[in-house]
Amino acid sequence: MSALQYRDIGAPLEIVDIARPTPGPGQVVLQVTAAGVCHSDLHIIEASAADYRFGPLPMTLGHEAAGTVAAVGPGVEHFKLGTPVLVYGPWGCGVCHECSYGRENYCTHPDGVRPPGIAVDGAMAEYLLVDSERHLIPLGDLDPIQAVALTDAGLTSYHAVKRALPRLGAGSFALVIGVGGLGHIAIQIIRALGAARVIAVDISPEKLDLARTMGADHVVIGDSAAEQTIRSITAGRGVDAVFDFVGSQTTAEIAGRVAGTHAEITVVGVGGGAVPVGYRRLAFEASVRSTFWGSRGELWEVVDLARTGRLQVEVETHPLADAAEVYARLARGEVLGRAVVVP
Ligand code: NAD
Ligand code: ZN
Ligand code: ZN
């Protein structure tokens, strides 16, 4: 079968022909119907040899996956052949304390979380091996191309917003930094779950247009005047919640400076920045957290939210043969919403 692989540190992405996987006990093989292109994949392929802490190479990329059940191993009981599904990506051990709550994203097993496309072969291929039927959720009548980004861009945003929900009541302001795959869904989740007015920041005017379409009340271009603009929108008070989907040093510092008293700052972006924390470094009572993906239960919740029609994922689709070029476009900031590869 064809697969898009990262084969060696620094090597270009390549479409190669590899063996189609067969399911072992408890495992499921999906025929992939859609695979999302996430910015985190760029962090994988841009990592130096010293910083590389992902799966052994060559590795098939793709950690946002939708498919139909094509083969099941012994002991798989709940999914019949042909069932359309979404894949929960942060595969944990399933039995540790965190996993017992469905928070496999924070699995404490020494082997850690082993997502497809990050630790083992992923979804940018015709077929995907899923380690357990526990990691599948029924797609129902949702369109796989529309829904595939819910498994990461949707789930990660949902988890971040849900944690900050006490700060998103009427009269509050939520700031979304970076209106890409994650950010444009996060705006809709804030609108669906809370009553906050949403301020969106991006460096691209097209992304700000998308933010408006998705329900942002205010859009701010991410230049040196952004901080002052955000201050004046909030009448000097600062915002109640910040979701930083860039996470660079620049955006983390802006997040810290525009956060008001009691604000909740969530750093989701993998840009390596740090929010300065200390006495009078932040507004009093402000707190900062970083998050990784979300729980199995939260994936059910965000998919249910999509079933109500309140989440629109902006997608552009591409064949597998063009996947390497799609990553290049993402790196140049040219993808609006989420790019989805359809093998
Ligand atoms: P994306 O490329 O689709 O979107 C990034 C957006 O940020 C773009 O619209 C870009 O124009 C904007 N941007 C870039 N620099 C900016 C700046 N200085 N100020 C304002 N906006 C800026 O990326 P994505 O797939 O949405 O991922 C976003 C980040 O989240 C990435 O770092 C990714 O690795 C990370 N991520 C983290 C998790 C997690 O669990 N923590 C999960 C998924 C993705
Ligand atoms: Zn991702
Ligand atoms: Zn575990």
Short mmCIF file of C-alpha atoms in Angstrom, two decimals, residues 1-338:
data_model
loop_
_atom_site.label_atom_id
_atom_site.label_comp_id
_atom_site.label_asym_id
_atom_site.label_seq_id
_atom_site.Cartn_x
_atom_site.Cartn_y
_atom_site.Cartn_z
CA MET A 1 0.00 0.00 0.00
CA SER A 2 1.05 3.64 -0.40
CA ALA A 3 2.13 5.61 2.66
CA LEU A 4 3.63 9.05 3.33
CA GLN A 5 6.73 8.47 5.41
CA TYR A 6 9.33 10.45 7.25
CA ARG A 7 12.27 8.13 6.66
CA ASP A 8 15.33 9.76 8.22
CA ILE A 9 16.16 12.90 10.24
CA GLY A 10 16.12 15.85 7.85
CA ALA A 11 15.05 13.75 4.84
CA PRO A 12 12.16 14.97 2.68
CA LEU A 13 8.76 13.30 3.10
CA GLU A 14 8.28 10.46 0.64
CA ILE A 15 5.45 8.34 -0.72
CA VAL A 16 6.57 4.72 -0.46
CA ASP A 17 5.07 1.30 -0.98
CA ILE A 18 4.91 -0.70 2.28
CA ALA A 19 3.17 -3.86 3.45
CA ARG A 20 -0.49 -3.54 4.41
CA PRO A 21 -0.79 -4.20 8.17
CA THR A 22 -2.59 -7.24 9.55
CA PRO A 23 -4.36 -7.08 12.92
CA GLY A 24 -3.04 -9.08 15.88
CA PRO A 25 -5.18 -10.01 18.90
CA GLY A 26 -7.40 -7.09 19.95
CA GLN A 27 -6.24 -4.94 17.01
CA VAL A 28 -8.18 -3.39 14.15
CA VAL A 29 -7.08 -2.40 10.64
CA LEU A 30 -8.90 0.55 9.11
CA GLN A 31 -9.15 1.54 5.49
CA VAL A 32 -8.29 5.22 5.89
CA THR A 33 -10.99 7.60 4.61
CA ALA A 34 -9.36 10.83 5.85
CA ALA A 35 -6.14 11.92 7.59
CA GLY A 36 -5.64 15.41 9.02
CA VAL A 37 -2.48 17.46 8.48
CA CYS A 38 -1.42 18.89 11.86
CA HIS A 39 1.24 21.48 12.58
CA SER A 40 2.72 19.08 15.16
CA ASP A 41 3.93 16.96 12.24
CA LEU A 42 6.11 19.91 11.23
CA HIS A 43 7.66 19.87 14.71
CA ILE A 44 8.48 16.17 14.10
CA ILE A 45 10.10 16.66 10.70
CA GLU A 46 11.91 19.84 11.75
CA ALA A 47 13.42 18.34 14.94
CA SER A 48 17.22 17.98 14.94
CA ALA A 49 18.76 14.58 15.73
CA ALA A 50 19.41 15.82 19.29
CA ASP A 51 15.78 16.92 19.78
CA TYR A 52 14.09 14.00 18.00
CA ARG A 53 12.04 12.02 20.56
CA PHE A 54 9.37 10.49 18.34
CA GLY A 55 8.91 7.02 16.83
CA PRO A 56 11.63 4.98 15.12
CA LEU A 57 12.20 5.92 11.47
CA PRO A 58 10.99 5.30 8.84
CA MET A 59 7.56 6.26 10.21
CA THR A 60 4.25 6.90 8.44
CA LEU A 61 2.90 10.30 9.55
CA GLY A 62 -0.71 11.16 10.41
CA HIS A 63 -2.25 11.27 13.89
CA GLU A 64 -5.75 12.49 12.93
CA ALA A 65 -7.55 9.50 11.43
CA ALA A 66 -10.94 8.42 10.13
CA GLY A 67 -11.59 5.11 8.41
CA THR A 68 -13.78 2.09 7.97
CA VAL A 69 -13.11 -1.21 9.71
CA ALA A 70 -11.31 -3.43 7.14
CA ALA A 71 -10.04 -6.31 9.30
CA VAL A 72 -10.20 -7.25 12.99
CA GLY A 73 -7.97 -9.46 15.11
CA PRO A 74 -9.11 -12.16 17.56
CA GLY A 75 -11.04 -10.74 20.51
CA VAL A 76 -12.37 -7.62 18.74
CA GLU A 77 -16.07 -7.73 19.52
CA HIS A 78 -17.65 -4.30 19.20
CA PHE A 79 -16.83 -3.18 15.66
CA LYS A 80 -18.08 -4.95 12.54
CA LEU A 81 -16.37 -4.83 9.14
CA GLY A 82 -17.32 -1.71 7.21
CA THR A 83 -18.16 0.42 10.29
CA PRO A 84 -17.06 4.05 9.83
CA VAL A 85 -15.02 5.29 12.81
CA LEU A 86 -12.80 8.05 14.18
CA VAL A 87 -9.57 7.21 15.98
CA TYR A 88 -8.67 8.46 19.47
CA GLY A 89 -4.97 9.23 18.94
CA PRO A 90 -3.15 9.40 22.30
CA TRP A 91 -2.84 5.67 22.83
CA GLY A 92 -2.02 4.87 26.46
CA CYS A 93 -1.71 1.57 28.30
CA GLY A 94 -5.42 1.59 29.19
CA VAL A 95 -4.90 0.42 32.79
CA CYS A 96 -2.87 3.02 34.74
CA HIS A 97 -4.49 5.60 37.05
CA GLU A 98 -4.78 8.30 34.34
CA CYS A 99 -5.97 5.80 31.70
CA SER A 100 -8.63 4.55 34.14
CA TYR A 101 -10.27 7.98 33.74
CA GLY A 102 -9.92 7.83 29.95
CA ARG A 103 -7.05 10.34 30.16
CA GLU A 104 -4.77 8.19 28.04
CA ASN A 105 -3.15 11.43 26.85
CA TYR A 106 -1.46 11.49 30.29
CA CYS A 107 -0.74 7.76 30.55
CA THR A 108 1.91 7.07 33.22
CA HIS A 109 3.12 3.75 31.81
CA PRO A 110 6.93 3.82 31.29
CA ASP A 111 6.38 3.38 27.52
CA GLY A 112 4.36 6.64 27.59
CA VAL A 113 1.67 7.69 25.11
CA ARG A 114 2.16 6.01 21.72
CA PRO A 115 0.07 7.86 19.11
CA PRO A 116 -0.08 6.69 15.49
CA GLY A 117 1.98 9.01 13.29
CA ILE A 118 4.03 10.22 16.29
CA ALA A 119 5.32 7.04 17.95
CA VAL A 120 4.21 4.31 15.52
CA ASP A 121 3.00 4.23 11.90
CA GLY A 122 0.10 6.64 11.31
CA ALA A 123 -2.80 7.42 9.05
CA MET A 124 -1.17 8.93 5.92
CA ALA A 125 -1.59 5.58 4.17
CA GLU A 126 -4.26 3.41 2.63
CA TYR A 127 -4.58 1.33 5.82
CA LEU A 128 -3.94 2.06 9.51
CA LEU A 129 -3.29 -0.45 12.29
CA VAL A 130 -5.15 0.55 15.49
CA ASP A 131 -3.82 -1.09 18.66
CA SER A 132 -7.21 -1.54 20.37
CA GLU A 133 -10.90 -1.16 19.57
CA ARG A 134 -10.97 1.00 22.73
CA HIS A 135 -9.47 3.74 20.54
CA LEU A 136 -12.31 3.82 18.02
CA ILE A 137 -15.48 5.81 18.21
CA PRO A 138 -18.39 5.37 15.79
CA LEU A 139 -18.56 8.09 13.17
CA GLY A 140 -22.25 7.54 12.49
CA ASP A 141 -23.50 9.76 9.68
CA LEU A 142 -20.79 12.43 10.03
CA ASP A 143 -18.63 13.03 6.96
CA PRO A 144 -15.11 11.63 7.65
CA ILE A 145 -13.40 14.51 5.81
CA GLN A 146 -15.30 17.09 7.86
CA ALA A 147 -14.92 15.16 11.12
CA VAL A 148 -11.34 13.87 11.05
CA ALA A 149 -9.85 17.04 12.58
CA LEU A 150 -12.11 16.58 15.60
CA THR A 151 -9.74 13.82 16.76
CA ASP A 152 -6.93 16.28 17.51
CA ALA A 153 -7.63 19.90 16.48
CA GLY A 154 -11.14 19.51 17.93
CA LEU A 155 -10.31 17.36 20.96
CA THR A 156 -7.27 19.40 22.02
CA SER A 157 -9.23 22.66 21.74
CA TYR A 158 -12.24 21.17 23.51
CA HIS A 159 -10.12 19.97 26.43
CA ALA A 160 -8.39 23.35 26.79
CA VAL A 161 -11.66 25.30 26.65
CA LYS A 162 -13.51 22.96 29.02
CA ARG A 163 -10.80 23.35 31.68
CA ALA A 164 -11.16 27.14 31.47
CA LEU A 165 -14.97 27.17 31.41
CA PRO A 166 -15.37 28.79 34.87
CA ARG A 167 -13.67 31.90 33.38
CA LEU A 168 -15.92 32.06 30.30
CA GLY A 169 -19.15 33.36 31.79
CA ALA A 170 -21.18 36.35 30.59
CA GLY A 171 -19.17 39.56 30.47
CA SER A 172 -15.86 37.76 30.07
CA PHE A 173 -13.31 37.88 27.24
CA ALA A 174 -11.49 34.89 25.76
CA LEU A 175 -8.39 35.41 23.64
CA VAL A 176 -7.49 32.91 20.91
CA ILE A 177 -3.93 33.31 19.57
CA GLY A 178 -3.41 31.56 16.20
CA VAL A 179 -6.47 30.84 14.04
CA GLY A 180 -5.21 27.71 12.29
CA GLY A 181 -6.49 24.14 12.43
CA LEU A 182 -6.92 24.27 16.21
CA GLY A 183 -7.76 27.95 16.69
CA HIS A 184 -10.67 28.14 14.24
CA ILE A 185 -12.35 25.20 16.00
CA ALA A 186 -11.54 26.60 19.45
CA ILE A 187 -13.44 29.82 18.65
CA GLN A 188 -16.56 27.77 17.91
CA ILE A 189 -16.16 25.65 21.05
CA ILE A 190 -15.83 28.76 23.23
CA ARG A 191 -19.02 30.09 21.62
CA ALA A 192 -20.85 26.78 22.07
CA LEU A 193 -19.82 26.14 25.70
CA GLY A 194 -19.50 29.61 27.22
CA ALA A 195 -20.72 33.18 26.98
CA ALA A 196 -17.36 34.93 26.58
CA ARG A 197 -16.73 37.45 23.85
CA VAL A 198 -13.96 36.06 21.67
CA ILE A 199 -10.93 38.04 20.56
CA ALA A 200 -8.85 36.32 17.86
CA VAL A 201 -5.26 37.18 16.96
CA ASP A 202 -3.34 35.99 13.92
CA ILE A 203 -0.59 37.36 11.70
CA SER A 204 -2.62 36.62 8.55
CA PRO A 205 -5.63 38.71 7.45
CA GLU A 206 -7.19 35.63 5.75
CA LYS A 207 -7.08 33.71 9.03
CA LEU A 208 -8.75 36.67 10.75
CA ASP A 209 -11.54 36.58 8.14
CA LEU A 210 -12.00 32.89 8.99
CA ALA A 211 -12.05 33.80 12.70
CA ARG A 212 -14.93 36.23 12.04
CA THR A 213 -16.82 33.57 10.08
CA MET A 214 -16.36 31.16 12.98
CA GLY A 215 -17.81 33.63 15.48
CA ALA A 216 -14.99 35.81 16.80
CA ASP A 217 -16.35 39.14 18.12
CA HIS A 218 -13.06 40.99 17.63
CA VAL A 219 -10.10 40.23 15.38
CA VAL A 220 -6.65 41.70 15.92
CA ILE A 221 -3.66 41.48 13.62
CA GLY A 222 -0.68 40.09 15.53
CA ASP A 223 1.70 43.05 15.26
CA SER A 224 3.36 45.25 17.88
CA ALA A 225 0.08 47.11 18.50
CA ALA A 226 -1.89 43.93 19.27
CA GLU A 227 -1.41 44.07 23.01
CA GLN A 228 -2.66 47.65 23.26
CA THR A 229 -5.65 46.85 21.04
CA ILE A 230 -6.61 43.90 23.25
CA ARG A 231 -6.27 46.11 26.35
CA SER A 232 -8.62 48.69 24.89
CA ILE A 233 -11.18 46.08 23.74
CA THR A 234 -11.36 44.90 27.38
CA ALA A 235 -11.46 48.49 28.70
CA GLY A 236 -8.06 47.99 30.32
CA ARG A 237 -9.17 44.99 32.38
CA GLY A 238 -7.39 42.30 30.38
CA VAL A 239 -8.85 39.01 29.22
CA ASP A 240 -10.25 36.21 31.40
CA ALA A 241 -8.84 33.30 29.40
CA VAL A 242 -6.06 32.96 26.85
CA PHE A 243 -5.65 30.01 24.51
CA ASP A 244 -2.24 30.23 22.86
CA PHE A 245 -2.20 28.00 19.78
CA VAL A 246 1.23 29.26 18.73
CA GLY A 247 3.20 29.01 21.99
CA SER A 248 6.23 30.97 20.80
CA GLN A 249 8.15 33.22 23.20
CA THR A 250 6.44 36.25 21.61
CA THR A 251 2.90 34.92 21.97
CA ALA A 252 3.52 33.47 25.45
CA GLU A 253 4.69 36.88 26.66
CA ILE A 254 1.67 38.60 25.07
CA ALA A 255 -0.55 35.99 26.76
CA GLY A 256 0.97 36.86 30.13
CA ARG A 257 0.68 40.61 29.66
CA VAL A 258 -2.95 40.72 28.47
CA ALA A 259 -4.24 38.26 31.08
CA GLY A 260 -6.40 39.97 33.71
CA THR A 261 -6.92 39.13 37.38
CA HIS A 262 -7.96 35.47 37.86
CA ALA A 263 -7.25 34.75 34.18
CA GLU A 264 -6.61 31.24 32.95
CA ILE A 265 -3.77 30.97 30.41
CA THR A 266 -3.50 27.74 28.42
CA VAL A 267 -0.45 27.15 26.26
CA VAL A 268 -1.28 24.59 23.57
CA GLY A 269 1.14 25.52 20.78
CA VAL A 270 4.46 23.71 20.65
CA GLY A 271 6.49 26.86 19.91
CA GLY A 272 8.85 26.41 22.89
CA GLY A 273 7.93 29.74 24.55
CA ALA A 274 7.40 30.28 28.27
CA VAL A 275 4.95 32.56 30.09
CA PRO A 276 6.87 34.54 32.72
CA VAL A 277 5.36 33.63 36.11
CA GLY A 278 6.14 35.27 39.44
CA TYR A 279 5.03 38.00 41.84
CA ARG A 280 3.66 40.89 39.71
CA ARG A 281 4.91 39.16 36.55
CA LEU A 282 1.25 38.20 35.89
CA ALA A 283 -1.99 39.75 37.09
CA PHE A 284 -2.83 38.48 40.57
CA GLU A 285 -4.48 35.04 40.76
CA ALA A 286 -3.79 34.33 37.09
CA SER A 287 -2.80 30.75 36.36
CA VAL A 288 -0.93 29.08 33.54
CA ARG A 289 -1.12 25.54 32.23
CA SER A 290 -0.04 23.62 29.22
CA THR A 291 -2.15 20.81 27.84
CA PHE A 292 -1.66 17.78 25.63
CA TRP A 293 -4.58 16.47 23.53
CA GLY A 294 -7.65 15.34 25.58
CA SER A 295 -9.38 12.33 27.11
CA ARG A 296 -11.33 9.56 25.41
CA GLY A 297 -14.55 10.84 26.97
CA GLU A 298 -13.88 14.35 25.69
CA LEU A 299 -13.54 13.00 22.13
CA TRP A 300 -17.06 11.59 22.46
CA GLU A 301 -18.19 15.01 23.74
CA VAL A 302 -16.65 17.06 20.94
CA VAL A 303 -17.99 14.62 18.32
CA ASP A 304 -21.44 14.93 19.91
CA LEU A 305 -21.09 18.71 19.72
CA ALA A 306 -20.32 18.37 16.00
CA ARG A 307 -23.42 16.18 15.57
CA THR A 308 -25.54 19.11 16.78
CA GLY A 309 -24.23 21.13 13.81
CA ARG A 310 -22.42 23.69 15.98
CA LEU A 311 -18.88 22.92 14.74
CA GLN A 312 -17.84 23.61 11.17
CA VAL A 313 -14.33 22.52 10.26
CA GLU A 314 -12.92 24.51 7.36
CA VAL A 315 -11.20 21.87 5.20
CA GLU A 316 -9.24 21.60 1.99
CA THR A 317 -8.68 18.09 0.63
CA HIS A 318 -5.73 16.54 -1.19
CA PRO A 319 -4.82 13.10 -2.54
CA LEU A 320 -2.09 11.14 -0.74
CA ALA A 321 0.26 11.67 -3.68
CA ASP A 322 0.29 15.42 -2.90
CA ALA A 323 0.73 15.07 0.87
CA ALA A 324 4.37 16.21 0.98
CA GLU A 325 3.45 19.45 -0.81
CA VAL A 326 0.55 19.97 1.62
CA TYR A 327 3.03 19.97 4.52
CA ALA A 328 5.13 22.54 2.67
CA ARG A 329 2.02 24.71 2.28
CA LEU A 330 1.21 24.35 5.99
CA ALA A 331 4.76 25.40 6.87
CA ARG A 332 4.34 28.52 4.70
CA GLY A 333 1.08 29.39 6.49
CA GLU A 334 -0.99 28.84 3.33
CA VAL A 335 -3.53 26.35 4.70
CA LEU A 336 -6.85 27.86 5.78
CA GLY A 337 -8.47 25.73 8.51
CA ARG A 338 -7.36 22.09 8.22
#
